[in-house]
PDB file of C-alpha atoms in Angstrom:
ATOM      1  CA  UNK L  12      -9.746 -38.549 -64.582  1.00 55.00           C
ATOM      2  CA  UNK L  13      -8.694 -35.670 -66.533  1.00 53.00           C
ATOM      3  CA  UNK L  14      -7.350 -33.592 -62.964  1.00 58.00           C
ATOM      4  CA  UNK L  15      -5.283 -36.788 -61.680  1.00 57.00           C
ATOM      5  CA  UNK L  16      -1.731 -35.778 -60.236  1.00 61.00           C
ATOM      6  CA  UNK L  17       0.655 -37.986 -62.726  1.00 58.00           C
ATOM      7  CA  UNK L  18       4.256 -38.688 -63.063  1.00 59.00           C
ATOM      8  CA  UNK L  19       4.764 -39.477 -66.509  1.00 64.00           C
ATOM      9  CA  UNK L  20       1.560 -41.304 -67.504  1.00 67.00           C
ATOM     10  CA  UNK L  21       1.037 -42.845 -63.928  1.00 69.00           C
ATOM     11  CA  UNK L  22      -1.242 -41.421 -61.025  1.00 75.00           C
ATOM     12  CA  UNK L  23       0.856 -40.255 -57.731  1.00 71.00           C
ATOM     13  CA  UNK L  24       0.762 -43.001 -55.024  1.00 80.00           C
ATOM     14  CA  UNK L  25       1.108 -41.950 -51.499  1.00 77.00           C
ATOM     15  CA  UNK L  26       4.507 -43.545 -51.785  1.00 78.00           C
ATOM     16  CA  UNK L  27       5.221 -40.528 -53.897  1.00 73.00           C
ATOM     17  CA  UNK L  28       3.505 -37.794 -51.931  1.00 73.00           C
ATOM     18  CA  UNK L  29       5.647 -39.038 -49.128  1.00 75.00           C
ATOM     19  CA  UNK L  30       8.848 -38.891 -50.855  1.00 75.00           C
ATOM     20  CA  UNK L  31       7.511 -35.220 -52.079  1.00 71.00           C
ATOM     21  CA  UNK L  32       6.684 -34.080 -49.073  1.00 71.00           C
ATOM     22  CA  UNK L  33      10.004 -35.569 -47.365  1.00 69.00           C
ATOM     23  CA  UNK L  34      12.047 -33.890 -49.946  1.00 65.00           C
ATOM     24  CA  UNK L  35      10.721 -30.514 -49.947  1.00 64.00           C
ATOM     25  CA  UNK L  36      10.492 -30.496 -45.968  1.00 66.00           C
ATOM     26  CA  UNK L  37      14.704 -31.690 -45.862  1.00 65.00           C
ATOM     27  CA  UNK L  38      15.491 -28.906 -48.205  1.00 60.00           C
ATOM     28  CA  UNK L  39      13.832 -26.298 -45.706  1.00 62.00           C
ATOM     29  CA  UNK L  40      15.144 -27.597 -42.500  1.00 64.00           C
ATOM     30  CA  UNK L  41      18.910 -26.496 -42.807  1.00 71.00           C
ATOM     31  CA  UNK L  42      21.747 -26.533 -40.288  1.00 82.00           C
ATOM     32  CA  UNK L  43      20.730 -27.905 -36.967  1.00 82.00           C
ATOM     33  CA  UNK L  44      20.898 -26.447 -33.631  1.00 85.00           C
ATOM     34  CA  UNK L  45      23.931 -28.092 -32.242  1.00 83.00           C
ATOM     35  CA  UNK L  46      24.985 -28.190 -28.083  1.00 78.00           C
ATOM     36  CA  UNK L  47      28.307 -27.006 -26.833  1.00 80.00           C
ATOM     37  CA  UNK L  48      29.299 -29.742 -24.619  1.00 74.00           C
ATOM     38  CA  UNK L  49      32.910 -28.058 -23.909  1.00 76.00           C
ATOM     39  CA  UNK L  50      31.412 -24.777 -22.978  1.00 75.00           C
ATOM     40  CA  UNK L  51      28.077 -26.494 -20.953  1.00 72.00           C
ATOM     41  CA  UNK L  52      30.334 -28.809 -19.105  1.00 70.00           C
ATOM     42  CA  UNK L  53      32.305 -25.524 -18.220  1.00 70.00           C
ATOM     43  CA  UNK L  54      28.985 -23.614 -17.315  1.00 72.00           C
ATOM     44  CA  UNK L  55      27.949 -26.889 -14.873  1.00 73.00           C
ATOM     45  CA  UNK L  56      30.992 -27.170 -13.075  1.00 71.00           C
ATOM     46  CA  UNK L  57      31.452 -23.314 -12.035  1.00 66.00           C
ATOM     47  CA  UNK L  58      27.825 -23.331 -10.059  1.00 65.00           C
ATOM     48  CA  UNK L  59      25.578 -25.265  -8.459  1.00 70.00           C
ATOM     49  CA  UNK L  60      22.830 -23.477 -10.467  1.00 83.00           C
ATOM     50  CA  UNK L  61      22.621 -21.439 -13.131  1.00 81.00           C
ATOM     51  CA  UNK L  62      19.614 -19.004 -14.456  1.00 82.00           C
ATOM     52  CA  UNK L  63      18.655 -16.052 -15.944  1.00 87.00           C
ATOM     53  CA  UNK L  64      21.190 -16.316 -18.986  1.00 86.00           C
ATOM     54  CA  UNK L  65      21.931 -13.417 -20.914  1.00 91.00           C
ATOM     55  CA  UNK L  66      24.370 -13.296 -24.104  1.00 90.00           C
ATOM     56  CA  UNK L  67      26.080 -10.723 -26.207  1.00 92.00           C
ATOM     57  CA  UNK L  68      28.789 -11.571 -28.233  1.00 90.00           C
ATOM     58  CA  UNK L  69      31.454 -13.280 -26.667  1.00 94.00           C
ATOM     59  CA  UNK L  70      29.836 -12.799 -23.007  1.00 96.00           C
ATOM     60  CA  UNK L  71      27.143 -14.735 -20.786  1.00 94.00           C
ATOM     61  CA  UNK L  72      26.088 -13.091 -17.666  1.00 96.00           C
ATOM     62  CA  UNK L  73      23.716 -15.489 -15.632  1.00 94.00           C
ATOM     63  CA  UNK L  74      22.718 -15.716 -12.024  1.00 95.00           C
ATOM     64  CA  UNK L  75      24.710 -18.538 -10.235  1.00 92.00           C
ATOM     65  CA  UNK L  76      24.223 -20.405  -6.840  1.00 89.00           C
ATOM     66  CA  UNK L  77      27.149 -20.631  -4.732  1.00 81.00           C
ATOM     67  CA  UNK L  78      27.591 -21.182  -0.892  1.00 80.00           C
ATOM     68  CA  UNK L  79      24.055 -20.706  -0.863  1.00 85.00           C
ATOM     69  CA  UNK L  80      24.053 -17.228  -2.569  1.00 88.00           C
ATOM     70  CA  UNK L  81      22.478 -16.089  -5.768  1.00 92.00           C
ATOM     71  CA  UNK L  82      24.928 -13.597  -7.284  1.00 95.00           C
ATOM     72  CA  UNK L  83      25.637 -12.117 -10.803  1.00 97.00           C
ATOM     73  CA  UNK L  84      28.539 -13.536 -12.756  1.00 95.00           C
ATOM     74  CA  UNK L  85      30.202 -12.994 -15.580  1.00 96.00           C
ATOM     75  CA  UNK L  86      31.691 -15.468 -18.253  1.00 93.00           C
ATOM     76  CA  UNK L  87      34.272 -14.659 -21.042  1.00 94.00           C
ATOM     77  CA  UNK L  88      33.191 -17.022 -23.259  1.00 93.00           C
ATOM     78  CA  UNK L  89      36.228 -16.268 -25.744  1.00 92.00           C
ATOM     79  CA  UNK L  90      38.915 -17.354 -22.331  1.00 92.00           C
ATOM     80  CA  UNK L  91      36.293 -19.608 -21.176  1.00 90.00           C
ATOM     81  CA  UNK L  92      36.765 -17.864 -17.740  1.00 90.00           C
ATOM     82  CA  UNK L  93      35.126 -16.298 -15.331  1.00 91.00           C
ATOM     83  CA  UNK L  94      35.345 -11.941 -15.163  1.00 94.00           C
ATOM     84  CA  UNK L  95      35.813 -10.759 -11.506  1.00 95.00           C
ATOM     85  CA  UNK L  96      32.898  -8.054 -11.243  1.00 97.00           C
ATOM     86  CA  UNK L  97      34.634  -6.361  -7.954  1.00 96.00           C
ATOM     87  CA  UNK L  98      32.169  -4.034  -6.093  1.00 94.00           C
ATOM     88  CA  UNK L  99      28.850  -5.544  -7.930  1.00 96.00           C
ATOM     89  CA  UNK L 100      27.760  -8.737  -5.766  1.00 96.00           C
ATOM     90  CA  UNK L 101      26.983  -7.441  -2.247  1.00 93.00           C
ATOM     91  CA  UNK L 102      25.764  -9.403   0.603  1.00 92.00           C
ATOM     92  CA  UNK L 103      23.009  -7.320   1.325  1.00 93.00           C
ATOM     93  CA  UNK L 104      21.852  -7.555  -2.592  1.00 95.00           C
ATOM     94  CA  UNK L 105      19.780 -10.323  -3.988  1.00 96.00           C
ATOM     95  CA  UNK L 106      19.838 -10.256  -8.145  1.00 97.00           C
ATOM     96  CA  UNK L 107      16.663 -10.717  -9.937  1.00 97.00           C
ATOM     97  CA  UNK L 108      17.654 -10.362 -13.439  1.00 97.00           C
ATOM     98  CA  UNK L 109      20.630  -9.523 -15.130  1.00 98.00           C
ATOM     99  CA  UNK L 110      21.846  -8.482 -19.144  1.00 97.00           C
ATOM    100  CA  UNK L 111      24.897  -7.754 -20.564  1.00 97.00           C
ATOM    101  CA  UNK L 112      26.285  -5.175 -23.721  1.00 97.00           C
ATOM    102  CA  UNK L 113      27.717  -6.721 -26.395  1.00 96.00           C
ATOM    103  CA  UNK L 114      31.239  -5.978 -25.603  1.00 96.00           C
ATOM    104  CA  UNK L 115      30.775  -7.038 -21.806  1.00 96.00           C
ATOM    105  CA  UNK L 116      31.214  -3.488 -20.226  1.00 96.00           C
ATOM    106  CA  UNK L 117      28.280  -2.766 -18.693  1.00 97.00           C
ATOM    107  CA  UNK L 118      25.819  -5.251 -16.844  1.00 98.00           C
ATOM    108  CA  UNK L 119      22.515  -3.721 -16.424  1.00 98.00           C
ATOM    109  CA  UNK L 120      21.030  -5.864 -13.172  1.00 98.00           C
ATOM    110  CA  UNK L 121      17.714  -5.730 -10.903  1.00 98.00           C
ATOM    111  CA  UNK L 122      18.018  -6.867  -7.720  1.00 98.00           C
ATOM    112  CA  UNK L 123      16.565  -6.400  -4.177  1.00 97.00           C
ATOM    113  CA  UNK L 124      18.310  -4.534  -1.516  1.00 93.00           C
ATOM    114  CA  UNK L 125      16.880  -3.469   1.689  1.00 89.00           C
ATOM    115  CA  UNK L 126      13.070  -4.596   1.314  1.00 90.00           C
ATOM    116  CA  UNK L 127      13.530  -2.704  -2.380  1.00 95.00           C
ATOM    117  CA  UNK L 128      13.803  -3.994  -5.710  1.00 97.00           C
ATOM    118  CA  UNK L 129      16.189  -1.645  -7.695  1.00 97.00           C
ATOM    119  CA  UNK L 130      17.548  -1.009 -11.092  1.00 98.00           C
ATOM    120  CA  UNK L 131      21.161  -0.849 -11.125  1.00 98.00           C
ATOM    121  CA  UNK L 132      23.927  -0.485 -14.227  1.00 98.00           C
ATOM    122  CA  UNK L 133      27.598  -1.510 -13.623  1.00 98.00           C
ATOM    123  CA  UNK L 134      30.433  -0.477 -15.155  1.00 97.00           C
ATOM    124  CA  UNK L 135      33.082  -3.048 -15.551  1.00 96.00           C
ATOM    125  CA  UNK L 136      35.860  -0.554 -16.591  1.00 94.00           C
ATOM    126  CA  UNK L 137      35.678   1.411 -13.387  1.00 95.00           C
ATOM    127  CA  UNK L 138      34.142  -1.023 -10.784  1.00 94.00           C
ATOM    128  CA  UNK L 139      31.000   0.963 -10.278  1.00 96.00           C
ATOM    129  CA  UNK L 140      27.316   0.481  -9.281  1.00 96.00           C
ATOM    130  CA  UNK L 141      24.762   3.041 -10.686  1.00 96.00           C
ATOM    131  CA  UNK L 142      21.081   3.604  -9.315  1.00 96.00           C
ATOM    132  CA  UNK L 143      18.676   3.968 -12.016  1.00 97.00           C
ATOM    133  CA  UNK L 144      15.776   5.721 -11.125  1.00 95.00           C
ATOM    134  CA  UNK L 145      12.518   4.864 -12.591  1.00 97.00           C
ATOM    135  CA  UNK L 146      10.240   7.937 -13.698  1.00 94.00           C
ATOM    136  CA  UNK L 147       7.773   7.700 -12.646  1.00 96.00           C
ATOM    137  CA  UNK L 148       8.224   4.995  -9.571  1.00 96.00           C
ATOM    138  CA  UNK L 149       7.731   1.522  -9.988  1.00 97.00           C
ATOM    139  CA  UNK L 150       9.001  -2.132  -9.311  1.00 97.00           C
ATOM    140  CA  UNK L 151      11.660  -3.214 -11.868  1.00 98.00           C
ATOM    141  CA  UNK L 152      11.416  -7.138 -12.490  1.00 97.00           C
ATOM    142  CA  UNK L 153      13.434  -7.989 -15.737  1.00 97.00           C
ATOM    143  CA  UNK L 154      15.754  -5.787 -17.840  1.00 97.00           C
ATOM    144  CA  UNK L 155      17.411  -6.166 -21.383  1.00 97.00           C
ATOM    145  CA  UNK L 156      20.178  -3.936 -22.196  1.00 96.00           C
ATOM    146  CA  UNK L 157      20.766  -2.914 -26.040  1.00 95.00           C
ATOM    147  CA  UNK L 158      24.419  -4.169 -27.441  1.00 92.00           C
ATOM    148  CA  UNK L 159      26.508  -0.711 -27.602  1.00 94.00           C
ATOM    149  CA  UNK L 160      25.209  -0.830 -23.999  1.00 94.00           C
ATOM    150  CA  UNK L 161      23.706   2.731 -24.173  1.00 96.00           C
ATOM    151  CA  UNK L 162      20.075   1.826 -23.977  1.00 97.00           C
ATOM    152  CA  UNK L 163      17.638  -0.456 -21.861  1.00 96.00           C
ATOM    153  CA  UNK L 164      14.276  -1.640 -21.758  1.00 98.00           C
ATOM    154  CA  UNK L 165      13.103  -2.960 -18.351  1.00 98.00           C
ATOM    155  CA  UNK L 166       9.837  -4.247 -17.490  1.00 98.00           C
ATOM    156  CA  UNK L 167       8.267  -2.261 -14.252  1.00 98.00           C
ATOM    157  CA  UNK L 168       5.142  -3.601 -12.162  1.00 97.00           C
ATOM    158  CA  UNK L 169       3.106   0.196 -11.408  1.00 97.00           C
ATOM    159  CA  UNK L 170      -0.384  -0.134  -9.858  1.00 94.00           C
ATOM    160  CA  UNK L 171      -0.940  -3.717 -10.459  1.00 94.00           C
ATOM    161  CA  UNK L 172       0.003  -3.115 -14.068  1.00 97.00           C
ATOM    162  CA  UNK L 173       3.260  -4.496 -16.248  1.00 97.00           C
ATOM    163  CA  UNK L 174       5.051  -1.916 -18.351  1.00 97.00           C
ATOM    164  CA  UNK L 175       8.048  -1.306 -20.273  1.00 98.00           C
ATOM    165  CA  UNK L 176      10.515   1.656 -19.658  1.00 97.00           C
ATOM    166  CA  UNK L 177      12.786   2.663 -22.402  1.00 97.00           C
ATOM    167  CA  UNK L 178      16.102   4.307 -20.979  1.00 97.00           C
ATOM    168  CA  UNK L 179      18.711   6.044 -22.631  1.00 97.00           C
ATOM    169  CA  UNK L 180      22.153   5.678 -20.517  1.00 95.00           C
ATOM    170  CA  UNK L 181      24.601   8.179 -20.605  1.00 87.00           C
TER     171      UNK L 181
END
């Protein structure tokens, strides 16, 4: 009929629609995703497990398993190294969830200490742990810290309820 798809003079097979639709969908699909075997190699030799990633820039902070401790850790990703974070991983401390600023300063972490779950920042530059109260009370589960490092959002369990606190750090 008159409203027939044609090429030239000749109706569209499926053959065609295929190679259409094939065509249009490669010129949409762009670069693909592509592993780092160098750098995951790296990742699975340093712990026995690995979770909670979080990555800024030339920085991964995840929670690794060694000698049968979950503890925060650090990874210049740029040296391909490990960062000593003296002063943050106690014994008595159990992290929960961890991020990291963009230029690896500050770790913003929530972890449980003494029967309490706690939001703490540390300060790579001077070794030290902060308490961050929440206002009004509540249990911090998972936080996200902004890339200049000056701002976090952190979700907070309050009467049976999950939130999300805003904080601006000094």
């Amino acid at each position: 009929g008159a409203h027939d798809t044609t090429i030239g003079e000749r109706p569209m097979t499926p053959i065609h629609w295929l190679l259409l639709l094939s065509v249009l969908l490669l010129g949409c699909s762009g670069p693909r995703p592509k592993p780092l075997p160098d750098l995951n190699g790296l990742l699975r030799q340093n712990a026995g497990s690995r979770r909670e990633p979080a990555l800024a820039q030339r920085w991964l902070a995840s929670l690794s398993l060694r000698n049968g401790r979950e503890q925060v850790e650090l990874i210049d990703l740029g040296a391909r190294q490990p960062v000593p974070l003296p002063g943050l991983n106690r014994a008595d401390a159990q992290p929960i969830s961890v991020s990291v600023s963009a230029d690896g300063t500050r770790l913003a972490v929530v972890q449980q200490r003494d029967e309490r779950t706690e939001l703490v920042l540390y300060r790579r530059s001077v070794g030290t742990v902060q308490r961050l109260p929440l206002e009004p009370p509540g249990v911090p589960r998972a936080v996200s810290l902004n890339g200049d490092g000056r701002r976090l959002a952190v979700q907070v369990s309050r009467g049976g309820r999950w939130e999300v606190d805003l904080i601006r750090l000094p």
